[in-house]
Amino acid sequence: MGISGADGGTLQATAVSAELGRVGHVSEVSLGLVEAVLDEGFIPVTASVGTGKDGFYNVNADEVASAVAEALGADKLVCLTDMDGLYEETEGGRSTLSHLSKAEARDLLAAGGVAGECSRRSAPSARRWTAACAGS
């Protein structure tokens, strides 16, 4: 079921910076509407719009998914993207990582192994994810 992060005050957001205008980061998640949708047997598909003191904010969808997973205490977070994925550099070349454990994601971030477009889009979400998901 489609909902917006602004519906029912689901996502509270704060501005990233004055230069970016209405772009925000999730500051708080209220699960009332999300849990009501889940209780009815539906999967909530949440548009990445949050509300703040002074209006609406566009929030990165990966960050929204991670924030909702964290608030729900999710064991796993599955991300669908148009990117090829995260890569691991090895002596034999580069290979795509099909999954990461919480510990592997934490180690990858700590080692500075997320760069370029992936860093801009995924690193904030991955940091939140490593704090969120209960699985190891």
CSV table of C-alpha atoms in Angstrom, one decimal:
chain,number,residue,atom,x,y,z
A,1,MET,CA,0.0,0.0,0.0
A,2,GLY,CA,1.4,3.4,-1.0
A,3,ILE,CA,1.9,6.0,1.7
A,4,SER,CA,4.0,9.1,2.0
A,5,GLY,CA,6.4,9.8,4.8
A,6,ALA,CA,4.3,12.9,5.4
A,7,ASP,CA,1.1,10.9,6.0
A,8,GLY,CA,0.3,10.7,9.6
A,9,GLY,CA,3.6,12.3,10.6
A,10,THR,CA,5.4,9.1,9.7
A,11,LEU,CA,8.7,10.8,8.9
A,12,GLN,CA,10.1,13.9,10.6
A,13,ALA,CA,13.0,15.5,8.7
A,14,THR,CA,15.5,18.2,9.1
A,15,ALA,CA,17.3,20.2,6.4
A,16,VAL,CA,20.6,18.8,5.1
A,17,SER,CA,21.9,22.3,4.3
A,18,ALA,CA,20.7,25.7,3.3
A,19,GLU,CA,22.4,25.2,-0.1
A,20,LEU,CA,20.3,22.1,-0.9
A,21,GLY,CA,17.0,23.8,0.0
A,22,ARG,CA,14.2,21.3,0.7
A,23,VAL,CA,16.5,18.2,0.9
A,24,GLY,CA,16.3,16.6,4.3
A,25,HIS,CA,17.5,13.8,6.6
A,26,VAL,CA,15.2,11.6,8.6
A,27,SER,CA,15.2,12.8,12.2
A,28,GLU,CA,12.4,10.7,13.6
A,29,VAL,CA,10.1,7.9,12.5
A,30,SER,CA,6.5,7.4,13.9
A,31,LEU,CA,5.3,3.9,13.2
A,32,GLY,CA,1.6,4.3,13.7
A,33,LEU,CA,0.6,4.3,10.1
A,34,VAL,CA,3.2,1.8,9.0
A,35,GLU,CA,2.1,-0.6,11.7
A,36,ALA,CA,-1.6,-0.1,10.8
A,37,VAL,CA,-0.8,-1.0,7.2
A,38,LEU,CA,1.3,-4.0,8.2
A,39,ASP,CA,-1.5,-5.2,10.6
A,40,GLU,CA,-3.9,-5.2,7.6
A,41,GLY,CA,-1.6,-7.6,5.8
A,42,PHE,CA,-0.2,-5.0,3.3
A,43,ILE,CA,3.4,-4.0,2.6
A,44,PRO,CA,3.8,-0.2,3.1
A,45,VAL,CA,5.6,1.4,0.2
A,46,THR,CA,6.7,4.8,1.5
A,47,ALA,CA,7.3,7.8,-0.7
A,48,SER,CA,10.4,9.6,0.6
A,49,VAL,CA,8.9,12.8,1.8
A,50,GLY,CA,9.3,13.9,5.4
A,51,THR,CA,7.9,16.9,7.3
A,52,GLY,CA,9.7,19.4,9.3
A,53,LYS,CA,8.9,22.5,11.3
A,54,ASP,CA,8.8,24.6,8.1
A,55,GLY,CA,7.2,22.2,5.6
A,56,PHE,CA,8.1,19.2,3.5
A,57,TYR,CA,11.5,17.7,2.7
A,58,ASN,CA,12.7,15.4,0.0
A,59,VAL,CA,14.6,12.6,1.7
A,60,ASN,CA,16.8,10.0,0.0
A,61,ALA,CA,14.7,6.8,-0.5
A,62,ASP,CA,17.5,4.5,0.8
A,63,GLU,CA,17.7,6.6,4.0
A,64,VAL,CA,13.9,6.4,4.4
A,65,ALA,CA,14.0,2.6,4.0
A,66,SER,CA,16.8,2.3,6.5
A,67,ALA,CA,15.1,4.6,9.0
A,68,VAL,CA,11.9,2.7,8.9
A,69,ALA,CA,13.7,-0.7,9.1
A,70,GLU,CA,15.6,0.7,12.2
A,71,ALA,CA,12.4,1.9,13.8
A,72,LEU,CA,10.7,-1.5,13.2
A,73,GLY,CA,13.7,-3.4,14.6
A,74,ALA,CA,14.0,-5.3,11.3
A,75,ASP,CA,16.3,-8.3,11.0
A,76,LYS,CA,17.0,-7.6,7.3
A,77,LEU,CA,16.8,-4.7,4.8
A,78,VAL,CA,16.6,-5.5,1.1
A,79,CYS,CA,17.4,-2.7,-1.2
A,80,LEU,CA,16.4,-2.6,-4.9
A,81,THR,CA,18.4,-0.1,-7.0
A,82,ASP,CA,19.4,0.7,-10.5
A,83,MET,CA,23.0,0.6,-9.5
A,84,ASP,CA,25.1,-2.5,-10.2
A,85,GLY,CA,25.8,-3.0,-6.5
A,86,LEU,CA,28.6,-2.8,-4.0
A,87,TYR,CA,31.9,-4.2,-5.1
A,88,GLU,CA,34.7,-5.8,-3.3
A,89,GLU,CA,38.2,-5.1,-4.8
A,90,THR,CA,40.4,-8.2,-4.7
A,91,GLU,CA,43.7,-9.2,-6.3
A,92,GLY,CA,41.8,-10.9,-9.0
A,93,GLY,CA,39.7,-7.9,-9.8
A,94,ARG,CA,36.3,-6.7,-8.7
A,95,SER,CA,33.3,-8.8,-7.6
A,96,THR,CA,29.8,-7.8,-6.7
A,97,LEU,CA,28.6,-8.3,-3.1
A,98,SER,CA,25.2,-9.9,-3.2
A,99,HIS,CA,24.7,-9.4,0.5
A,100,LEU,CA,26.3,-8.0,3.6
A,101,SER,CA,26.0,-8.9,7.2
A,102,LYS,CA,25.8,-6.1,9.8
A,103,ALA,CA,29.5,-6.7,10.7
A,104,GLU,CA,30.6,-6.7,7.0
A,105,ALA,CA,28.8,-3.5,6.3
A,106,ARG,CA,30.3,-1.9,9.4
A,107,ASP,CA,33.8,-3.0,8.4
A,108,LEU,CA,33.3,-1.8,4.8
A,109,LEU,CA,32.3,1.7,6.0
A,110,ALA,CA,35.1,1.9,8.6
A,111,ALA,CA,37.7,1.0,5.9
A,112,GLY,CA,36.4,3.7,3.6
A,113,GLY,CA,35.3,1.0,1.1
A,114,VAL,CA,32.3,2.9,-0.1
A,115,ALA,CA,33.1,5.6,-2.7
A,116,GLY,CA,31.7,7.7,-5.5
A,117,GLU,CA,28.0,7.8,-6.3
A,118,CYS,CA,27.5,4.8,-4.0
A,119,SER,CA,29.0,6.7,-1.1
A,120,ARG,CA,26.8,9.7,-1.6
A,121,ARG,CA,23.6,7.6,-1.9
A,122,SER,CA,24.3,4.6,0.3
A,123,ALA,CA,26.8,5.4,3.1
A,124,PRO,CA,24.3,7.3,5.3
A,125,SER,CA,21.8,4.5,4.9
A,126,ALA,CA,24.4,1.8,5.5
A,127,ARG,CA,25.5,3.6,8.7
A,128,ARG,CA,21.9,3.6,9.8
A,129,TRP,CA,21.4,0.0,8.7
A,130,THR,CA,24.3,-1.2,10.6
A,131,ALA,CA,22.8,0.3,13.8
A,132,ALA,CA,19.3,-0.9,12.9
A,133,CYS,CA,19.3,-4.6,11.9
A,134,ALA,CA,19.4,-7.1,14.7
A,135,GLY,CA,21.0,-9.8,12.6
A,136,SER,CA,24.7,-10.3,12.5
